Amino acid sequence: MSNQIRFIGASRAAQLVQEEIDDASRSDAKVLITGESGVGKEVVAQLIHQQSRRGRAPLVTINCAGVPDSLLATEMFGHMRGSFTDAHRDTTGWLEKAHRGTIFMDEIGEMSLSMQSLLLRFLENGEIQRVGSERQSTQVDVRLVAATNRRLADRIATGEFREDLFYRLNVIHIDIPPLRERREDIAPLLDHFLRIFSQSHSMERPMFSQEATEQLMACDWPGNVRQLRNVAERLVVRARQGIITTADLPREVLSGPVSPNPSATLAPTRAPAEILFERMVRNGETFWTVVYEPFMARDLTRSDLRELVRHALGITRGNYKNVAQLFNVPADYKRLLNFLRKYQCHLPIQEFRAIPVEHSAAPRSFPEAVGE
Ligand SMILES: Nc1ncnc2c1ncn2[C@@H]1O[C@H](COP(=O)(O)OP(=O)(O)OP(=O)(O)O)[C@@H](O)[C@H]1O
Ligand SMILES: [Mg+2]
């Protein structure tokens, strides 16, 4: 993966994850990353490595579920020539390859008990002994980051995971919530993926109708960020001329959340911009309290602010003076414009001027870069 990865997101949860990454990067403590499949555990592991003092040394990833138990020990610790039938020469293990760097043990919950004991022994003394070696063991300097989408507590209860190993690994615990519990991250992630895929496929970046946008925001994303990424790529590749409507969205996104919980239906997900707009236009609150303050406190993203401005320009047909009126700050017209310009949220008015009166049919697209 490229060096430019970062933990993209606008939610409080994403912010917390980023803070935990920053904290973890400052030490050598072991990290356990948990979360559903596709939430970004590997991204977090990579960021910790890159940001840490070990960033220039290798990050070696081991998928514990992908390697048969019989091979895992030799892969990890290396082996000596002749130690088993196919061992034609001495081999360096993953731990040695990661010397001065980081070892990322993915799907740690799948590890067999015998492998767990080997790992535990290594964690106690930092020494490795190649399989079949008579020699003195060597010391390696690696930082361990592990991840799992399993509930390790359940596996401990059933005797499948060693509790002492769990405590060794769980020095810093980073739990990444599923995407449906941090919906504010959907827009910036989508924005990010649309940008990278339209660049890599040399395609125009697609625009979305309001309904299509709402549908993407309301989807439960059971496959989390990975699913969102795949959908974004498909939309870029398949985009025809014009605007993506709900009819163009993949079926998996259209089948809305099926929730037996009645409170979930009482709280439909609405874009932040829409809620803020209503607070100003219906409740008469001012732009400075409703938008400016949360924006400066980073509770509101640039993309939300642009969305809000876009919506207001659609209604006023590109008239910023009327936007100031709508936002209940008519006397602060200049200050409002300066603020929008300073944060690159001042949108050009031409496209809104060209729109016929029924502005509700105006196309909406996701904003350009978010919060960079
Ligand atoms: N916050 C994020 N910012 C940028 N990209 C992300 C983010 N979260 C996830 N991704 C992308 O989503 C995809 C899935 O993320 P990742 O592989 O880290 O998930 P995972 O939790 O390790 O999943 P699994 O449990 O299935 O291994 C990757 O392509 C990753 O680059
Ligand atoms: Mg993973």
Short mmCIF file of C-alpha atoms and ligand atoms in Angstrom, two decimals:
data_model
loop_
_atom_site.label_atom_id
_atom_site.label_comp_id
_atom_site.label_asym_id
_atom_site.label_seq_id
_atom_site.Cartn_x
_atom_site.Cartn_y
_atom_site.Cartn_z
CA MET A 1 0.00 0.00 0.00
CA SER A 2 1.18 3.53 -0.63
CA ASN A 3 2.86 5.71 1.93
CA GLN A 4 0.07 8.22 1.72
CA ILE A 5 -2.47 6.21 3.64
CA ARG A 6 -3.99 7.89 6.63
CA PHE A 7 -6.95 7.15 8.80
CA ILE A 8 -9.58 9.10 6.94
CA GLY A 9 -12.73 10.03 8.78
CA ALA A 10 -14.70 12.92 10.21
CA SER A 11 -16.37 11.22 13.16
CA ARG A 12 -15.37 11.49 16.77
CA ALA A 13 -14.61 7.75 16.67
CA ALA A 14 -12.19 8.22 13.76
CA GLN A 15 -10.56 11.09 15.58
CA LEU A 16 -10.08 8.90 18.64
CA VAL A 17 -8.56 6.14 16.53
CA GLN A 18 -6.13 8.66 15.03
CA GLU A 19 -5.19 9.85 18.53
CA GLU A 20 -4.61 6.26 19.61
CA ILE A 21 -2.42 5.70 16.54
CA ASP A 22 -0.39 8.80 17.47
CA ASP A 23 0.02 7.60 21.06
CA ALA A 24 0.96 4.09 19.96
CA SER A 25 3.54 5.48 17.51
CA ARG A 26 5.43 7.15 20.32
CA SER A 27 6.23 3.91 22.12
CA ASP A 28 7.18 0.33 21.47
CA ALA A 29 4.29 -1.12 23.43
CA LYS A 30 2.38 -4.02 21.90
CA VAL A 31 -0.88 -3.14 20.25
CA LEU A 32 -4.03 -5.17 19.80
CA ILE A 33 -6.39 -3.90 17.11
CA THR A 34 -9.95 -5.20 17.06
CA GLY A 35 -12.94 -4.57 14.85
CA GLU A 36 -15.21 -6.17 12.26
CA SER A 37 -13.87 -7.25 8.91
CA GLY A 38 -13.06 -4.33 6.61
CA VAL A 39 -13.04 -1.55 9.25
CA GLY A 40 -9.40 -0.63 8.68
CA LYS A 41 -7.34 -2.71 11.12
CA GLU A 42 -4.51 -3.13 8.66
CA VAL A 43 -4.55 0.58 7.89
CA VAL A 44 -4.12 1.30 11.59
CA ALA A 45 -1.24 -1.18 11.88
CA GLN A 46 0.49 0.42 8.88
CA LEU A 47 0.04 3.91 10.25
CA ILE A 48 1.45 2.96 13.63
CA HIS A 49 4.49 1.47 11.95
CA GLN A 50 5.01 4.39 9.56
CA GLN A 51 4.64 7.03 12.23
CA SER A 52 6.89 5.26 14.72
CA ARG A 53 10.66 5.47 14.92
CA ARG A 54 10.67 2.05 13.22
CA GLY A 55 9.06 3.49 10.08
CA ARG A 56 12.15 3.05 7.90
CA ALA A 57 12.65 -0.58 8.87
CA PRO A 58 10.39 -3.33 7.49
CA LEU A 59 6.80 -3.95 8.43
CA VAL A 60 6.30 -7.69 8.10
CA THR A 61 2.72 -8.93 7.94
CA ILE A 62 1.77 -12.45 8.90
CA ASN A 63 -1.72 -13.73 8.29
CA CYS A 64 -2.06 -16.33 11.00
CA ALA A 65 -5.18 -17.77 9.39
CA GLY A 66 -3.52 -18.20 6.02
CA VAL A 67 -0.58 -20.34 7.07
CA PRO A 68 -1.01 -23.96 8.15
CA ASP A 69 0.02 -24.49 11.72
CA SER A 70 2.84 -26.84 10.75
CA LEU A 71 4.44 -24.08 8.67
CA LEU A 72 3.76 -21.15 10.93
CA ALA A 73 6.63 -21.89 13.30
CA THR A 74 9.18 -22.27 10.52
CA GLU A 75 7.87 -19.18 8.74
CA MET A 76 8.09 -17.13 11.88
CA PHE A 77 11.33 -18.34 13.35
CA GLY A 78 13.08 -19.53 10.19
CA HIS A 79 14.64 -22.94 9.82
CA MET A 80 17.91 -24.70 9.32
CA ARG A 81 18.72 -26.70 6.24
CA GLY A 82 17.64 -30.30 6.67
CA SER A 83 15.35 -29.60 9.60
CA PHE A 84 12.50 -31.13 7.57
CA THR A 85 12.19 -32.84 4.18
CA ASP A 86 11.81 -29.75 2.02
CA ALA A 87 14.21 -27.56 3.97
CA HIS A 88 16.95 -27.33 1.38
CA ARG A 89 18.67 -24.31 2.86
CA ASP A 90 18.68 -22.11 5.92
CA THR A 91 15.87 -19.61 5.89
CA THR A 92 15.34 -16.38 7.73
CA GLY A 93 12.04 -16.22 9.54
CA TRP A 94 9.60 -13.34 9.51
CA LEU A 95 10.66 -12.17 12.95
CA GLU A 96 14.25 -11.82 11.84
CA LYS A 97 13.16 -10.04 8.66
CA ALA A 98 11.31 -7.53 10.79
CA HIS A 99 14.41 -6.73 12.90
CA ARG A 100 14.23 -3.09 14.06
CA GLY A 101 10.82 -2.87 12.44
CA THR A 102 7.32 -4.06 13.21
CA ILE A 103 5.65 -7.41 12.90
CA PHE A 104 1.93 -7.32 12.20
CA MET A 105 0.20 -10.54 13.16
CA ASP A 106 -3.18 -10.48 11.50
CA GLU A 107 -6.06 -12.74 12.54
CA ILE A 108 -4.27 -13.64 15.74
CA GLY A 109 -7.45 -15.27 17.03
CA GLU A 110 -6.92 -18.11 14.55
CA MET A 111 -3.59 -19.19 15.98
CA SER A 112 -3.31 -22.71 17.33
CA LEU A 113 -2.49 -23.28 20.99
CA SER A 114 0.94 -24.68 20.20
CA MET A 115 1.79 -21.63 18.11
CA GLN A 116 0.50 -19.41 20.89
CA SER A 117 3.00 -20.97 23.30
CA LEU A 118 5.86 -20.38 20.87
CA LEU A 119 4.83 -16.78 20.44
CA LEU A 120 4.51 -16.31 24.16
CA ARG A 121 7.99 -17.65 24.70
CA PHE A 122 9.34 -15.26 22.13
CA LEU A 123 7.52 -12.34 23.72
CA GLU A 124 9.05 -13.16 27.06
CA ASN A 125 12.68 -13.02 25.97
CA GLY A 126 12.71 -11.55 22.43
CA GLU A 127 14.81 -14.51 21.30
CA ILE A 128 14.32 -16.66 18.30
CA GLN A 129 15.75 -20.03 17.53
CA ARG A 130 15.46 -21.29 14.00
CA VAL A 131 13.63 -24.58 13.70
CA GLY A 132 16.23 -27.38 13.72
CA SER A 133 18.96 -25.13 15.06
CA GLU A 134 21.29 -26.29 17.77
CA ARG A 135 22.90 -22.90 17.99
CA GLN A 136 22.41 -20.23 20.57
CA SER A 137 19.27 -18.31 19.79
CA THR A 138 19.48 -14.76 18.43
CA GLN A 139 17.89 -11.68 19.83
CA VAL A 140 15.65 -9.66 17.54
CA ASP A 141 14.26 -6.21 18.08
CA VAL A 142 10.70 -6.13 16.80
CA ARG A 143 7.55 -4.35 17.80
CA LEU A 144 4.44 -6.48 17.76
CA VAL A 145 1.06 -5.32 16.51
CA ALA A 146 -1.74 -7.89 16.37
CA ALA A 147 -5.27 -7.76 15.00
CA THR A 148 -8.40 -9.84 15.08
CA ASN A 149 -12.05 -9.60 14.14
CA ARG A 150 -12.89 -12.24 16.74
CA ARG A 151 -13.96 -11.61 20.29
CA LEU A 152 -10.87 -12.97 22.01
CA ALA A 153 -12.74 -13.05 25.33
CA ASP A 154 -15.02 -15.75 23.86
CA ARG A 155 -12.05 -17.75 22.64
CA ILE A 156 -10.42 -17.49 26.04
CA ALA A 157 -13.64 -18.72 27.65
CA THR A 158 -13.68 -21.78 25.37
CA GLY A 159 -9.99 -22.47 25.99
CA GLU A 160 -8.96 -21.71 22.41
CA PHE A 161 -6.92 -18.66 23.25
CA ARG A 162 -4.42 -18.33 26.07
CA GLU A 163 -5.33 -15.69 28.56
CA ASP A 164 -1.70 -14.95 29.41
CA LEU A 165 -0.97 -14.29 25.73
CA PHE A 166 -3.99 -12.04 25.52
CA TYR A 167 -2.70 -9.88 28.39
CA ARG A 168 0.72 -9.72 26.78
CA LEU A 169 -0.71 -8.49 23.49
CA ASN A 170 -3.33 -6.19 24.88
CA VAL A 171 -1.07 -3.41 26.17
CA ILE A 172 -2.57 -0.77 23.89
CA HIS A 173 -6.02 -1.71 22.63
CA ILE A 174 -7.46 0.06 19.60
CA ASP A 175 -11.03 -0.88 18.78
CA ILE A 176 -12.37 0.38 15.46
CA PRO A 177 -16.16 0.68 15.39
CA PRO A 178 -18.08 -0.53 12.33
CA LEU A 179 -18.82 2.09 9.68
CA ARG A 180 -22.57 2.09 10.46
CA GLU A 181 -21.71 3.42 13.93
CA ARG A 182 -19.69 6.33 12.52
CA ARG A 183 -21.68 7.42 9.53
CA GLU A 184 -19.97 10.82 9.40
CA ASP A 185 -17.01 8.93 7.92
CA ILE A 186 -18.96 7.71 4.89
CA ALA A 187 -18.77 11.00 2.96
CA PRO A 188 -15.05 11.67 3.44
CA LEU A 189 -14.16 8.04 2.73
CA LEU A 190 -16.30 8.00 -0.39
CA ASP A 191 -14.76 11.28 -1.44
CA HIS A 192 -11.29 9.83 -0.94
CA PHE A 193 -12.00 6.63 -2.89
CA LEU A 194 -13.74 8.47 -5.74
CA ARG A 195 -10.71 10.68 -6.06
CA ILE A 196 -8.12 7.91 -6.07
CA PHE A 197 -10.10 5.66 -8.41
CA SER A 198 -10.97 8.38 -10.88
CA GLN A 199 -7.26 9.22 -10.97
CA SER A 200 -6.06 5.65 -11.29
CA HIS A 201 -8.63 4.75 -13.97
CA SER A 202 -8.29 8.14 -15.69
CA MET A 203 -12.03 8.61 -15.50
CA GLU A 204 -14.15 11.62 -14.68
CA ARG A 205 -15.12 11.75 -11.08
CA PRO A 206 -18.86 10.94 -10.94
CA MET A 207 -21.52 13.27 -9.58
CA PHE A 208 -24.44 12.06 -7.50
CA SER A 209 -28.10 12.94 -7.28
CA GLN A 210 -29.38 13.89 -3.85
CA GLU A 211 -31.29 10.60 -3.50
CA ALA A 212 -28.23 8.57 -4.44
CA THR A 213 -26.17 10.44 -1.87
CA GLU A 214 -28.80 9.83 0.80
CA GLN A 215 -28.93 6.15 -0.06
CA LEU A 216 -25.17 5.80 0.32
CA MET A 217 -25.33 7.55 3.68
CA ALA A 218 -28.18 5.37 4.92
CA CYS A 219 -26.62 2.05 3.90
CA ASP A 220 -25.45 -0.14 6.78
CA TRP A 221 -22.23 -1.19 5.01
CA PRO A 222 -21.93 -4.67 6.52
CA GLY A 223 -18.58 -5.05 4.71
CA ASN A 224 -17.49 -1.73 6.21
CA VAL A 225 -14.88 0.44 4.49
CA ARG A 226 -13.76 -2.33 2.16
CA GLN A 227 -17.29 -2.57 0.76
CA LEU A 228 -17.52 1.20 0.39
CA ARG A 229 -14.21 1.20 -1.44
CA ASN A 230 -15.38 -1.49 -3.85
CA VAL A 231 -18.65 0.31 -4.53
CA ALA A 232 -16.75 3.56 -5.18
CA GLU A 233 -14.47 1.84 -7.67
CA ARG A 234 -17.39 0.26 -9.51
CA LEU A 235 -19.17 3.60 -9.71
CA VAL A 236 -16.09 5.29 -11.14
CA VAL A 237 -15.46 2.59 -13.71
CA ARG A 238 -19.08 2.32 -14.81
CA ALA A 239 -19.94 6.01 -14.66
CA ARG A 240 -21.60 7.15 -17.80
CA GLN A 241 -22.05 10.75 -18.76
CA GLY A 242 -24.08 12.71 -16.29
CA ILE A 243 -25.20 12.06 -12.78
CA ILE A 244 -25.41 8.87 -10.77
CA THR A 245 -28.92 8.27 -9.53
CA THR A 246 -30.24 5.56 -7.23
CA ALA A 247 -30.89 3.43 -10.31
CA ASP A 248 -27.13 3.29 -10.91
CA LEU A 249 -26.26 2.15 -7.40
CA PRO A 250 -25.46 -1.51 -6.81
CA ARG A 251 -28.25 -3.58 -5.32
CA GLU A 252 -26.32 -4.22 -2.10
CA VAL A 253 -26.47 -0.51 -1.33
CA LEU A 254 -30.15 -0.18 -2.14
CA SER A 255 -31.42 -2.81 0.25
CA GLY A 256 -31.73 -0.43 3.17
CA PRO A 257 -30.98 -1.31 6.75
CA VAL A 258 -33.24 -4.03 8.08
CA SER A 259 -33.43 -3.29 11.73
CA PRO A 260 -35.68 -4.92 14.29
CA ASN A 261 -34.91 -2.04 16.58
CA PRO A 262 -37.74 0.52 16.33
CA SER A 263 -35.57 3.37 17.57
CA ALA A 264 -33.38 2.91 14.51
CA THR A 265 -36.28 3.79 12.26
CA LEU A 266 -37.10 6.82 14.36
CA ALA A 267 -33.69 8.25 13.67
CA PRO A 268 -33.09 8.22 9.94
CA THR A 269 -29.60 9.26 9.04
CA ARG A 270 -29.58 12.74 7.68
CA ALA A 271 -26.65 14.57 6.28
CA PRO A 272 -25.20 17.03 8.83
CA ALA A 273 -25.60 19.84 6.30
CA GLU A 274 -29.34 19.23 6.15
CA ILE A 275 -29.74 19.36 9.92
CA LEU A 276 -27.71 22.55 10.22
CA PHE A 277 -29.62 24.14 7.39
CA GLU A 278 -32.89 23.49 9.17
CA ARG A 279 -31.61 24.90 12.42
CA MET A 280 -30.82 28.19 10.71
CA VAL A 281 -33.73 28.44 8.34
CA ARG A 282 -36.48 26.98 10.54
CA ASN A 283 -35.25 27.76 14.04
CA GLY A 284 -33.63 31.09 13.28
CA GLU A 285 -30.26 30.24 14.81
CA THR A 286 -27.24 32.01 13.34
CA PHE A 287 -24.45 30.68 11.15
CA TRP A 288 -21.88 31.58 13.80
CA THR A 289 -23.36 29.30 16.45
CA VAL A 290 -24.70 26.51 14.27
CA VAL A 291 -21.84 26.16 11.78
CA TYR A 292 -18.81 28.29 12.62
CA GLU A 293 -18.33 26.98 16.17
CA PRO A 294 -18.54 23.24 15.43
CA PHE A 295 -16.42 23.75 12.32
CA MET A 296 -13.65 25.45 14.30
CA ALA A 297 -13.91 22.70 16.92
CA ARG A 298 -13.48 20.19 14.06
CA ASP A 299 -16.86 18.62 14.79
CA LEU A 300 -17.98 19.61 11.33
CA THR A 301 -15.97 18.79 8.24
CA ARG A 302 -15.09 20.91 5.28
CA SER A 303 -17.18 18.60 3.17
CA ASP A 304 -20.24 19.23 5.39
CA LEU A 305 -19.70 22.95 5.14
CA ARG A 306 -19.38 22.82 1.36
CA GLU A 307 -22.51 20.73 1.18
CA LEU A 308 -24.35 23.33 3.21
CA VAL A 309 -23.11 26.20 1.04
CA ARG A 310 -23.99 24.24 -2.10
CA HIS A 311 -27.49 23.69 -0.83
CA ALA A 312 -27.98 27.35 0.09
CA LEU A 313 -26.59 28.53 -3.25
CA GLY A 314 -29.01 26.19 -4.98
CA ILE A 315 -31.91 27.83 -3.18
CA THR A 316 -30.71 31.40 -3.64
CA ARG A 317 -29.64 30.65 -7.21
CA GLY A 318 -26.08 31.64 -6.58
CA ASN A 319 -26.66 34.78 -4.51
CA TYR A 320 -24.31 34.98 -1.52
CA LYS A 321 -26.09 38.04 -0.07
CA ASN A 322 -29.24 35.96 0.18
CA VAL A 323 -27.23 33.09 1.63
CA ALA A 324 -26.13 35.43 4.45
CA GLN A 325 -29.79 36.29 4.94
CA LEU A 326 -30.80 32.62 5.04
CA PHE A 327 -28.08 31.95 7.59
CA ASN A 328 -29.32 34.80 9.76
CA VAL A 329 -26.16 36.87 9.44
CA PRO A 330 -27.11 39.53 6.83
CA ALA A 331 -24.95 42.21 8.48
CA ASP A 332 -21.93 39.89 8.42
CA TYR A 333 -22.04 39.24 4.70
CA LYS A 334 -18.34 40.12 4.19
CA ARG A 335 -17.21 38.20 7.23
CA LEU A 336 -19.12 35.15 6.02
CA LEU A 337 -17.47 35.33 2.59
CA ASN A 338 -14.02 35.76 4.11
CA PHE A 339 -14.57 32.77 6.32
CA LEU A 340 -15.73 30.57 3.41
CA ARG A 341 -12.80 31.69 1.27
CA LYS A 342 -10.29 31.06 4.02
CA TYR A 343 -11.39 27.43 4.34
CA GLN A 344 -11.89 26.85 0.61
CA CYS A 345 -15.63 26.51 1.02
CA HIS A 346 -16.53 29.45 -1.19
CA LEU A 347 -18.10 27.78 -4.22
CA PRO A 348 -18.31 29.39 -7.65
CA ILE A 349 -21.81 30.60 -8.43
CA GLN A 350 -22.05 29.94 -12.17
CA GLU A 351 -23.52 26.46 -11.96
CA PHE A 352 -26.27 27.72 -9.63
CA ARG A 353 -27.13 30.67 -11.83
CA ALA A 354 -27.67 28.31 -14.74
CA ILE A 355 -30.11 26.13 -12.87
CA PRO A 356 -33.77 26.58 -13.72
CA VAL A 357 -36.19 27.56 -10.97
CA GLU A 358 -36.98 24.04 -9.73
CA HIS A 359 -33.70 23.97 -7.80
CA SER A 360 -34.61 20.79 -5.95
CA ALA A 361 -33.66 18.90 -9.10
CA ALA A 362 -30.19 20.41 -8.96
CA PRO A 363 -27.49 17.80 -9.14
CA ARG A 364 -25.38 17.39 -6.07
CA SER A 365 -21.96 15.96 -6.06
CA PHE A 366 -19.59 15.18 -3.30
CA PRO A 367 -17.18 17.94 -2.58
CA GLU A 368 -13.54 18.03 -3.55
CA ALA A 369 -10.82 17.14 -1.09
CA VAL A 370 -11.92 16.89 2.48
CA GLY A 371 -10.17 18.27 5.50
CA GLU A 372 -6.64 18.16 4.12
N1 LIG B 1 -9.84 5.14 7.59
C1 LIG B 1 -9.45 4.68 6.40
N2 LIG B 1 -8.84 5.49 5.54
C2 LIG B 1 -8.47 5.05 4.31
N3 LIG B 1 -8.69 3.81 3.87
C3 LIG B 1 -9.30 2.96 4.68
C4 LIG B 1 -9.69 3.34 6.00
N4 LIG B 1 -10.27 2.29 6.61
C5 LIG B 1 -10.23 1.29 5.72
N5 LIG B 1 -9.65 1.67 4.56
C6 LIG B 1 -9.49 0.84 3.35
O1 LIG B 1 -10.52 -0.16 3.41
C7 LIG B 1 -10.03 -1.43 3.05
C8 LIG B 1 -10.19 -2.40 4.22
O2 LIG B 1 -9.33 -1.99 5.29
P1 LIG B 1 -8.40 -3.05 6.06
O3 LIG B 1 -7.82 -4.04 5.12
O4 LIG B 1 -7.44 -2.28 6.90
O5 LIG B 1 -9.51 -3.73 6.96
P2 LIG B 1 -9.37 -4.87 8.07
O6 LIG B 1 -10.05 -4.38 9.28
O7 LIG B 1 -7.94 -5.28 8.18
O8 LIG B 1 -10.25 -6.03 7.43
P3 LIG B 1 -10.15 -7.65 7.65
O9 LIG B 1 -10.60 -7.92 9.05
O10 LIG B 1 -11.10 -8.18 6.65
O11 LIG B 1 -8.72 -8.01 7.41
C9 LIG B 1 -8.59 -1.22 2.64
O12 LIG B 1 -8.56 -1.05 1.24
C10 LIG B 1 -8.20 0.07 3.32
O13 LIG B 1 -7.20 0.75 2.60
MG MG B 2 -7.01 -7.07 7.67
#
